[in-house]
mmCIF file with all atom_site columns, C-alpha atoms in Angstrom:
data_model
loop_
_atom_site.group_PDB
_atom_site.id
_atom_site.type_symbol
_atom_site.label_atom_id
_atom_site.label_alt_id
_atom_site.label_comp_id
_atom_site.label_asym_id
_atom_site.label_entity_id
_atom_site.label_seq_id
_atom_site.pdbx_PDB_ins_code
_atom_site.Cartn_x
_atom_site.Cartn_y
_atom_site.Cartn_z
_atom_site.occupancy
_atom_site.B_iso_or_equiv
_atom_site.pdbx_formal_charge
_atom_site.auth_seq_id
_atom_site.auth_comp_id
_atom_site.auth_asym_id
_atom_site.auth_atom_id
_atom_site.pdbx_PDB_model_num
ATOM 1   C CA . MET A 1 1   ? 0.000  0.000  0.000  1.00 0.00 ? 602 MET A CA 1
ATOM 2   C CA . ASN A 1 2   ? 1.532  3.364  -1.032 1.00 0.00 ? 603 ASN A CA 1
ATOM 3   C CA . VAL A 1 3   ? 1.338  6.063  1.601  1.00 0.00 ? 604 VAL A CA 1
ATOM 4   C CA . LEU A 1 4   ? 2.313  9.725  1.550  1.00 0.00 ? 605 LEU A CA 1
ATOM 5   C CA . THR A 1 5   ? 2.961  10.860 5.100  1.00 0.00 ? 606 THR A CA 1
ATOM 6   C CA . SER A 1 6   ? 3.925  14.346 6.200  1.00 0.00 ? 607 SER A CA 1
ATOM 7   C CA . ILE A 1 7   ? 4.726  15.394 9.699  1.00 0.00 ? 608 ILE A CA 1
ATOM 8   C CA . LYS A 1 8   ? 4.861  19.112 10.137 1.00 0.00 ? 609 LYS A CA 1
ATOM 9   C CA . ILE A 1 9   ? 6.234  20.512 13.315 1.00 0.00 ? 610 ILE A CA 1
ATOM 10  C CA . LEU A 1 10  ? 5.632  24.173 14.050 1.00 0.00 ? 611 LEU A CA 1
ATOM 11  C CA . GLY A 1 11  ? 8.817  25.730 15.393 1.00 0.00 ? 612 GLY A CA 1
ATOM 12  C CA . ILE A 1 12  ? 9.507  29.127 16.888 1.00 0.00 ? 613 ILE A CA 1
ATOM 13  C CA . GLY A 1 13  ? 8.052  31.914 14.799 1.00 0.00 ? 614 GLY A CA 1
ATOM 14  C CA . LEU A 1 14  ? 6.737  30.871 11.393 1.00 0.00 ? 615 LEU A CA 1
ATOM 15  C CA . ALA A 1 15  ? 9.378  28.278 10.582 1.00 0.00 ? 616 ALA A CA 1
ATOM 16  C CA . PHE A 1 16  ? 8.172  24.830 9.535  1.00 0.00 ? 617 PHE A CA 1
ATOM 17  C CA . PHE A 1 17  ? 10.114 21.624 9.504  1.00 0.00 ? 618 PHE A CA 1
ATOM 18  C CA . SER A 1 18  ? 8.695  18.926 7.281  1.00 0.00 ? 619 SER A CA 1
ATOM 19  C CA . ILE A 1 19  ? 9.501  15.250 7.074  1.00 0.00 ? 620 ILE A CA 1
ATOM 20  C CA . THR A 1 20  ? 7.992  13.323 4.171  1.00 0.00 ? 621 THR A CA 1
ATOM 21  C CA . ALA A 1 21  ? 8.219  9.573  3.601  1.00 0.00 ? 622 ALA A CA 1
ATOM 22  C CA . TYR A 1 22  ? 7.116  7.845  0.417  1.00 0.00 ? 623 TYR A CA 1
ATOM 23  C CA . GLY A 1 23  ? 6.726  4.142  0.079  1.00 0.00 ? 624 GLY A CA 1
ATOM 24  C CA . GLN A 1 24  ? 5.086  1.225  1.777  1.00 0.00 ? 625 GLN A CA 1
ATOM 25  C CA . GLN A 1 25  ? 4.133  1.121  5.433  1.00 0.00 ? 626 GLN A CA 1
ATOM 26  C CA . LYS A 1 26  ? 5.333  -1.953 7.267  1.00 0.00 ? 627 LYS A CA 1
ATOM 27  C CA . PRO A 1 27  ? 3.405  -3.552 10.167 1.00 0.00 ? 628 PRO A CA 1
ATOM 28  C CA . ASN A 1 28  ? 5.876  -2.043 12.672 1.00 0.00 ? 629 ASN A CA 1
ATOM 29  C CA . GLY A 1 29  ? 4.924  1.517  11.631 1.00 0.00 ? 630 GLY A CA 1
ATOM 30  C CA . LYS A 1 30  ? 8.095  2.142  9.595  1.00 0.00 ? 631 LYS A CA 1
ATOM 31  C CA . PHE A 1 31  ? 8.160  3.342  5.992  1.00 0.00 ? 632 PHE A CA 1
ATOM 32  C CA . THR A 1 32  ? 10.572 2.085  3.379  1.00 0.00 ? 633 THR A CA 1
ATOM 33  C CA . GLU A 1 33  ? 11.892 3.975  0.379  1.00 0.00 ? 634 GLU A CA 1
ATOM 34  C CA . LYS A 1 34  ? 14.367 2.103  -1.786 1.00 0.00 ? 635 LYS A CA 1
ATOM 35  C CA . GLY A 1 35  ? 16.044 0.445  1.197  1.00 0.00 ? 636 GLY A CA 1
ATOM 36  C CA . LYS A 1 36  ? 15.874 3.476  3.529  1.00 0.00 ? 637 LYS A CA 1
ATOM 37  C CA . VAL A 1 37  ? 13.947 3.152  6.786  1.00 0.00 ? 638 VAL A CA 1
ATOM 38  C CA . THR A 1 38  ? 12.591 6.118  8.737  1.00 0.00 ? 639 THR A CA 1
ATOM 39  C CA . GLN A 1 39  ? 10.198 6.537  11.609 1.00 0.00 ? 640 GLN A CA 1
ATOM 40  C CA . SER A 1 40  ? 8.922  9.759  13.139 1.00 0.00 ? 641 SER A CA 1
ATOM 41  C CA . LYS A 1 41  ? 9.387  8.558  16.726 1.00 0.00 ? 642 LYS A CA 1
ATOM 42  C CA . GLU A 1 42  ? 13.028 7.722  16.026 1.00 0.00 ? 643 GLU A CA 1
ATOM 43  C CA . LEU A 1 43  ? 13.598 11.197 14.596 1.00 0.00 ? 644 LEU A CA 1
ATOM 44  C CA . LEU A 1 44  ? 12.131 12.804 17.715 1.00 0.00 ? 645 LEU A CA 1
ATOM 45  C CA . LYS A 1 45  ? 14.268 10.588 19.944 1.00 0.00 ? 646 LYS A CA 1
ATOM 46  C CA . ASP A 1 46  ? 17.337 11.568 17.925 1.00 0.00 ? 647 ASP A CA 1
ATOM 47  C CA . SER A 1 47  ? 16.596 15.283 18.293 1.00 0.00 ? 648 SER A CA 1
ATOM 48  C CA . LYS A 1 48  ? 16.155 14.876 22.063 1.00 0.00 ? 649 LYS A CA 1
ATOM 49  C CA . ALA A 1 49  ? 19.432 12.927 22.251 1.00 0.00 ? 650 ALA A CA 1
ATOM 50  C CA . VAL A 1 50  ? 21.265 15.650 20.296 1.00 0.00 ? 651 VAL A CA 1
ATOM 51  C CA . LYS A 1 51  ? 19.860 18.330 22.628 1.00 0.00 ? 652 LYS A CA 1
ATOM 52  C CA . ALA A 1 52  ? 20.876 16.353 25.747 1.00 0.00 ? 653 ALA A CA 1
ATOM 53  C CA . ASP A 1 53  ? 24.334 15.750 24.266 1.00 0.00 ? 654 ASP A CA 1
ATOM 54  C CA . SER A 1 54  ? 24.859 19.450 23.508 1.00 0.00 ? 655 SER A CA 1
ATOM 55  C CA . ILE A 1 55  ? 23.801 20.383 27.059 1.00 0.00 ? 656 ILE A CA 1
ATOM 56  C CA . ALA A 1 56  ? 26.248 17.828 28.488 1.00 0.00 ? 657 ALA A CA 1
ATOM 57  C CA . LYS A 1 57  ? 29.050 19.150 26.261 1.00 0.00 ? 658 LYS A CA 1
ATOM 58  C CA . SER A 1 58  ? 28.315 22.735 27.350 1.00 0.00 ? 659 SER A CA 1
ATOM 59  C CA . LYS A 1 59  ? 28.574 21.711 31.005 1.00 0.00 ? 660 LYS A CA 1
ATOM 60  C CA . ALA A 1 60  ? 31.849 19.894 30.327 1.00 0.00 ? 661 ALA A CA 1
ATOM 61  C CA . ILE A 1 61  ? 33.311 22.938 28.580 1.00 0.00 ? 662 ILE A CA 1
ATOM 62  C CA . ALA A 1 62  ? 32.234 25.210 31.441 1.00 0.00 ? 663 ALA A CA 1
ATOM 63  C CA . LEU A 1 63  ? 33.846 22.874 33.963 1.00 0.00 ? 664 LEU A CA 1
ATOM 64  C CA . SER A 1 64  ? 37.107 22.638 32.033 1.00 0.00 ? 665 SER A CA 1
ATOM 65  C CA . ASP A 1 65  ? 37.152 26.429 31.649 1.00 0.00 ? 666 ASP A CA 1
ATOM 66  C CA . SER A 1 66  ? 36.680 27.059 35.364 1.00 0.00 ? 667 SER A CA 1
ATOM 67  C CA . LEU A 1 67  ? 39.611 27.985 37.538 1.00 0.00 ? 668 LEU A CA 1
ATOM 68  C CA . ALA A 1 68  ? 39.049 24.885 39.659 1.00 0.00 ? 669 ALA A CA 1
ATOM 69  C CA . ALA A 1 69  ? 40.420 22.807 36.788 1.00 0.00 ? 670 ALA A CA 1
ATOM 70  C CA . VAL A 1 70  ? 43.609 24.891 36.465 1.00 0.00 ? 671 VAL A CA 1
ATOM 71  C CA . GLN A 1 71  ? 46.381 23.492 38.606 1.00 0.00 ? 672 GLN A CA 1
ATOM 72  C CA . PRO A 1 72  ? 48.622 24.830 39.997 1.00 0.00 ? 673 PRO A CA 1
ATOM 73  C CA . LEU A 1 73  ? 47.600 28.476 40.247 1.00 0.00 ? 674 LEU A CA 1
ATOM 74  C CA . LYS A 1 74  ? 50.208 31.216 40.029 1.00 0.00 ? 675 LYS A CA 1
ATOM 75  C CA . LEU A 1 75  ? 49.410 33.690 42.802 1.00 0.00 ? 676 LEU A CA 1
ATOM 76  C CA . LYS A 1 76  ? 50.779 37.149 43.516 1.00 0.00 ? 677 LYS A CA 1
ATOM 77  C CA . LEU A 1 77  ? 50.163 38.505 47.025 1.00 0.00 ? 678 LEU A CA 1
ATOM 78  C CA . PHE A 1 78  ? 48.327 41.833 46.909 1.00 0.00 ? 679 PHE A CA 1
ATOM 79  C CA . LYS A 1 79  ? 47.407 42.517 50.533 1.00 0.00 ? 680 LYS A CA 1
ATOM 80  C CA . LYS A 1 80  ? 47.156 40.795 53.906 1.00 0.00 ? 681 LYS A CA 1
ATOM 81  C CA . ASN A 1 81  ? 44.764 41.862 56.688 1.00 0.00 ? 682 ASN A CA 1
ATOM 82  C CA . ALA A 1 82  ? 42.391 43.424 54.169 1.00 0.00 ? 683 ALA A CA 1
ATOM 83  C CA . HIS A 1 83  ? 38.859 44.219 55.301 1.00 0.00 ? 684 HIS A CA 1
ATOM 84  C CA . ALA A 1 84  ? 36.195 42.515 53.148 1.00 0.00 ? 685 ALA A CA 1
ATOM 85  C CA . SER A 1 85  ? 32.438 42.974 53.192 1.00 0.00 ? 686 SER A CA 1
ATOM 86  C CA . TYR A 1 86  ? 29.586 41.854 50.957 1.00 0.00 ? 687 TYR A CA 1
ATOM 87  C CA . TYR A 1 87  ? 27.020 43.485 48.675 1.00 0.00 ? 688 TYR A CA 1
ATOM 88  C CA . HIS A 1 88  ? 23.509 44.192 49.925 1.00 0.00 ? 689 HIS A CA 1
ATOM 89  C CA . GLN A 1 89  ? 20.696 42.280 48.204 1.00 0.00 ? 690 GLN A CA 1
ATOM 90  C CA . LYS A 1 90  ? 19.266 45.554 46.807 1.00 0.00 ? 691 LYS A CA 1
ATOM 91  C CA . PHE A 1 91  ? 22.033 45.592 44.161 1.00 0.00 ? 692 PHE A CA 1
ATOM 92  C CA . HIS A 1 92  ? 21.006 42.182 42.759 1.00 0.00 ? 693 HIS A CA 1
ATOM 93  C CA . GLY A 1 93  ? 20.067 42.527 39.067 1.00 0.00 ? 694 GLY A CA 1
ATOM 94  C CA . LYS A 1 94  ? 21.449 46.066 38.666 1.00 0.00 ? 695 LYS A CA 1
ATOM 95  C CA . ARG A 1 95  ? 24.282 46.947 36.276 1.00 0.00 ? 696 ARG A CA 1
ATOM 96  C CA . THR A 1 96  ? 27.843 47.043 37.590 1.00 0.00 ? 697 THR A CA 1
ATOM 97  C CA . SER A 1 97  ? 30.556 49.474 36.508 1.00 0.00 ? 698 SER A CA 1
ATOM 98  C CA . SER A 1 98  ? 31.745 46.948 33.931 1.00 0.00 ? 699 SER A CA 1
ATOM 99  C CA . GLY A 1 99  ? 28.277 46.802 32.377 1.00 0.00 ? 700 GLY A CA 1
ATOM 100 C CA . VAL A 1 100 ? 27.309 43.268 33.409 1.00 0.00 ? 701 VAL A CA 1
ATOM 101 C CA . LYS A 1 101 ? 24.287 42.552 35.575 1.00 0.00 ? 702 LYS A CA 1
ATOM 102 C CA . PHE A 1 102 ? 25.179 42.001 39.216 1.00 0.00 ? 703 PHE A CA 1
ATOM 103 C CA . ASP A 1 103 ? 24.273 38.564 40.548 1.00 0.00 ? 704 ASP A CA 1
ATOM 104 C CA . ASN A 1 104 ? 24.637 37.986 44.292 1.00 0.00 ? 705 ASN A CA 1
ATOM 105 C CA . THR A 1 105 ? 24.717 34.212 43.717 1.00 0.00 ? 706 THR A CA 1
ATOM 106 C CA . LYS A 1 106 ? 27.944 34.234 41.666 1.00 0.00 ? 707 LYS A CA 1
ATOM 107 C CA . TYR A 1 107 ? 31.602 34.623 42.581 1.00 0.00 ? 708 TYR A CA 1
ATOM 108 C CA . THR A 1 108 ? 32.358 38.245 41.712 1.00 0.00 ? 709 THR A CA 1
ATOM 109 C CA . ALA A 1 109 ? 33.736 41.229 43.592 1.00 0.00 ? 710 ALA A CA 1
ATOM 110 C CA . ALA A 1 110 ? 34.293 44.976 43.542 1.00 0.00 ? 711 ALA A CA 1
ATOM 111 C CA . HIS A 1 111 ? 37.693 46.600 43.925 1.00 0.00 ? 712 HIS A CA 1
ATOM 112 C CA . ARG A 1 112 ? 38.895 50.153 43.375 1.00 0.00 ? 713 ARG A CA 1
ATOM 113 C CA . LYS A 1 113 ? 42.008 49.411 41.314 1.00 0.00 ? 714 LYS A CA 1
ATOM 114 C CA . PHE A 1 114 ? 42.069 45.911 39.799 1.00 0.00 ? 715 PHE A CA 1
ATOM 115 C CA . PRO A 1 115 ? 41.039 45.834 36.111 1.00 0.00 ? 716 PRO A CA 1
ATOM 116 C CA . PHE A 1 116 ? 37.697 44.249 35.233 1.00 0.00 ? 717 PHE A CA 1
ATOM 117 C CA . GLY A 1 117 ? 38.038 40.532 34.618 1.00 0.00 ? 718 GLY A CA 1
ATOM 118 C CA . THR A 1 118 ? 40.933 40.083 37.041 1.00 0.00 ? 719 THR A CA 1
ATOM 119 C CA . LYS A 1 119 ? 40.626 36.889 39.063 1.00 0.00 ? 720 LYS A CA 1
ATOM 120 C CA . LEU A 1 120 ? 41.495 37.006 42.750 1.00 0.00 ? 721 LEU A CA 1
ATOM 121 C CA . LYS A 1 121 ? 41.859 34.392 45.445 1.00 0.00 ? 722 LYS A CA 1
ATOM 122 C CA . ILE A 1 122 ? 40.304 35.657 48.678 1.00 0.00 ? 723 ILE A CA 1
ATOM 123 C CA . THR A 1 123 ? 41.298 33.740 51.833 1.00 0.00 ? 724 THR A CA 1
ATOM 124 C CA . ASN A 1 124 ? 39.766 34.177 55.288 1.00 0.00 ? 725 ASN A CA 1
ATOM 125 C CA . GLU A 1 125 ? 42.704 34.666 57.641 1.00 0.00 ? 726 GLU A CA 1
ATOM 126 C CA . VAL A 1 126 ? 41.000 32.992 60.621 1.00 0.00 ? 727 VAL A CA 1
ATOM 127 C CA . ASN A 1 127 ? 39.716 29.709 59.145 1.00 0.00 ? 728 ASN A CA 1
ATOM 128 C CA . HIS A 1 128 ? 41.771 29.681 55.896 1.00 0.00 ? 729 HIS A CA 1
ATOM 129 C CA . LYS A 1 129 ? 38.737 29.073 53.662 1.00 0.00 ? 730 LYS A CA 1
ATOM 130 C CA . SER A 1 130 ? 39.120 30.647 50.235 1.00 0.00 ? 731 SER A CA 1
ATOM 131 C CA . VAL A 1 131 ? 37.154 31.524 47.106 1.00 0.00 ? 732 VAL A CA 1
ATOM 132 C CA . ILE A 1 132 ? 38.115 32.670 43.636 1.00 0.00 ? 733 ILE A CA 1
ATOM 133 C CA . VAL A 1 133 ? 36.261 35.761 42.411 1.00 0.00 ? 734 VAL A CA 1
ATOM 134 C CA . GLU A 1 134 ? 36.303 37.937 39.301 1.00 0.00 ? 735 GLU A CA 1
ATOM 135 C CA . ILE A 1 135 ? 36.358 41.746 39.463 1.00 0.00 ? 736 ILE A CA 1
ATOM 136 C CA . THR A 1 136 ? 33.231 43.141 37.784 1.00 0.00 ? 737 THR A CA 1
ATOM 137 C CA . ASP A 1 137 ? 32.628 46.377 39.702 1.00 0.00 ? 738 ASP A CA 1
ATOM 138 C CA . ARG A 1 138 ? 34.245 49.364 41.410 1.00 0.00 ? 739 ARG A CA 1
ATOM 139 C CA . GLY A 1 139 ? 34.147 49.901 45.149 1.00 0.00 ? 740 GLY A CA 1
ATOM 140 C CA . PRO A 1 140 ? 33.852 49.672 48.081 1.00 0.00 ? 741 PRO A CA 1
ATOM 141 C CA . PHE A 1 141 ? 33.600 53.374 48.774 1.00 0.00 ? 742 PHE A CA 1
ATOM 142 C CA . THR A 1 142 ? 33.613 53.043 52.552 1.00 0.00 ? 743 THR A CA 1
ATOM 143 C CA . LYS A 1 143 ? 36.898 54.052 54.185 1.00 0.00 ? 744 LYS A CA 1
ATOM 144 C CA . GLY A 1 144 ? 38.823 51.088 55.539 1.00 0.00 ? 745 GLY A CA 1
ATOM 145 C CA . ARG A 1 145 ? 37.249 48.458 53.314 1.00 0.00 ? 746 ARG A CA 1
ATOM 146 C CA . GLU A 1 146 ? 39.373 46.895 50.597 1.00 0.00 ? 747 GLU A CA 1
ATOM 147 C CA . ILE A 1 147 ? 36.996 44.604 48.688 1.00 0.00 ? 748 ILE A CA 1
ATOM 148 C CA . ASP A 1 148 ? 33.260 43.899 48.350 1.00 0.00 ? 749 ASP A CA 1
ATOM 149 C CA . LEU A 1 149 ? 32.328 40.276 47.655 1.00 0.00 ? 750 LEU A CA 1
ATOM 150 C CA . THR A 1 150 ? 29.046 38.818 46.505 1.00 0.00 ? 751 THR A CA 1
ATOM 151 C CA . LYS A 1 151 ? 27.001 37.332 49.315 1.00 0.00 ? 752 LYS A CA 1
ATOM 152 C CA . LYS A 1 152 ? 27.633 33.797 48.013 1.00 0.00 ? 753 LYS A CA 1
ATOM 153 C CA . ALA A 1 153 ? 31.415 34.265 47.980 1.00 0.00 ? 754 ALA A CA 1
ATOM 154 C CA . PHE A 1 154 ? 31.354 35.934 51.406 1.00 0.00 ? 755 PHE A CA 1
ATOM 155 C CA . MET A 1 155 ? 29.235 33.210 53.027 1.00 0.00 ? 756 MET A CA 1
ATOM 156 C CA . ASP A 1 156 ? 31.519 30.513 51.619 1.00 0.00 ? 757 ASP A CA 1
ATOM 157 C CA . ILE A 1 157 ? 34.530 31.816 53.554 1.00 0.00 ? 758 ILE A CA 1
ATOM 158 C CA . VAL A 1 158 ? 32.989 32.858 56.895 1.00 0.00 ? 759 VAL A CA 1
ATOM 159 C CA . ASP A 1 159 ? 32.010 30.627 59.812 1.00 0.00 ? 760 ASP A CA 1
ATOM 160 C CA . ASN A 1 160 ? 29.676 33.166 61.432 1.00 0.00 ? 761 ASN A CA 1
ATOM 161 C CA . LYS A 1 161 ? 26.940 33.744 58.836 1.00 0.00 ? 762 LYS A CA 1
ATOM 162 C CA . ASN A 1 162 ? 25.691 36.788 60.820 1.00 0.00 ? 763 ASN A CA 1
ATOM 163 C CA . SER A 1 163 ? 28.899 38.759 60.370 1.00 0.00 ? 764 SER A CA 1
ATOM 164 C CA . GLY A 1 164 ? 29.170 41.463 57.716 1.00 0.00 ? 765 GLY A CA 1
ATOM 165 C CA . LYS A 1 165 ? 32.923 41.811 57.574 1.00 0.00 ? 766 LYS A CA 1
ATOM 166 C CA . VAL A 1 166 ? 35.961 39.588 57.625 1.00 0.00 ? 767 VAL A CA 1
ATOM 167 C CA . MET A 1 167 ? 39.734 39.994 57.473 1.00 0.00 ? 768 MET A CA 1
ATOM 168 C CA . VAL A 1 168 ? 41.145 38.398 54.333 1.00 0.00 ? 769 VAL A CA 1
ATOM 169 C CA . THR A 1 169 ? 44.268 37.924 52.270 1.00 0.00 ? 770 THR A CA 1
ATOM 170 C CA . ILE A 1 170 ? 43.933 39.054 48.655 1.00 0.00 ? 771 ILE A CA 1
ATOM 171 C CA . GLU A 1 171 ? 46.030 37.293 46.018 1.00 0.00 ? 772 GLU A CA 1
ATOM 172 C CA . GLU A 1 172 ? 45.948 38.002 42.294 1.00 0.00 ? 773 GLU A CA 1
ATOM 173 C CA . ILE A 1 173 ? 45.784 34.956 40.027 1.00 0.00 ? 774 ILE A CA 1
ATOM 174 C CA . ILE A 1 174 ? 48.381 35.272 37.285 1.00 0.00 ? 775 ILE A CA 1
ATOM 175 C CA . PRO A 1 175 ? 47.135 33.642 34.058 1.00 0.00 ? 776 PRO A CA 1
ATOM 176 C CA . ASN A 1 176 ? 49.227 30.773 32.749 1.00 0.00 ? 777 ASN A CA 1
ATOM 177 C CA . VAL A 1 177 ? 50.544 31.905 29.380 1.00 0.00 ? 778 VAL A CA 1
ATOM 178 C CA . ALA A 1 178 ? 51.648 29.111 27.097 1.00 0.00 ? 779 ALA A CA 1
ATOM 179 C CA . PRO A 1 179 ? 55.150 29.608 25.726 1.00 0.00 ? 780 PRO A CA 1
ATOM 180 C CA . LYS A 1 180 ? 55.304 30.488 22.043 1.00 0.00 ? 781 LYS A CA 1
ATOM 181 C CA . PRO A 1 181 ? 56.793 27.718 19.868 1.00 0.00 ? 782 PRO A CA 1
#
């Protein structure tokens, strides 16, 4: 029995994707065309598998790009006994001096002099917990404070979650530059 089957899937906007199979329908629901076998369910499974694979690859790339994967780190001491505080929640979602949206759940910081994009290792001098943050803003503008951390970064290095300040050591992470051949 000859069958003309079209499956049209409406995509985003007005784009259409069309799959057409010509030939005979087998009892298992598959269509044959000169030795080729296709089935709509298999095509949908394949598209879901491709999407899942691309998500997994994106996560793998993000992990390999993170500073946690870079060993060993080259550090340059900037300051010991520096006073660190954290951003108030009211700044969440607002633009920083660098132009990116501020997110209190990420590992970023504000400093008066370091260039935007500089990565720093911040270590609590009491319990020796540390985080790696990226400079995305200017500040703090309060006398005596050296660096403002996001709330997430701050809470990761303090033991007393009710404190608003901590004494830290600030170290600049020197990027590993591959030697030219």
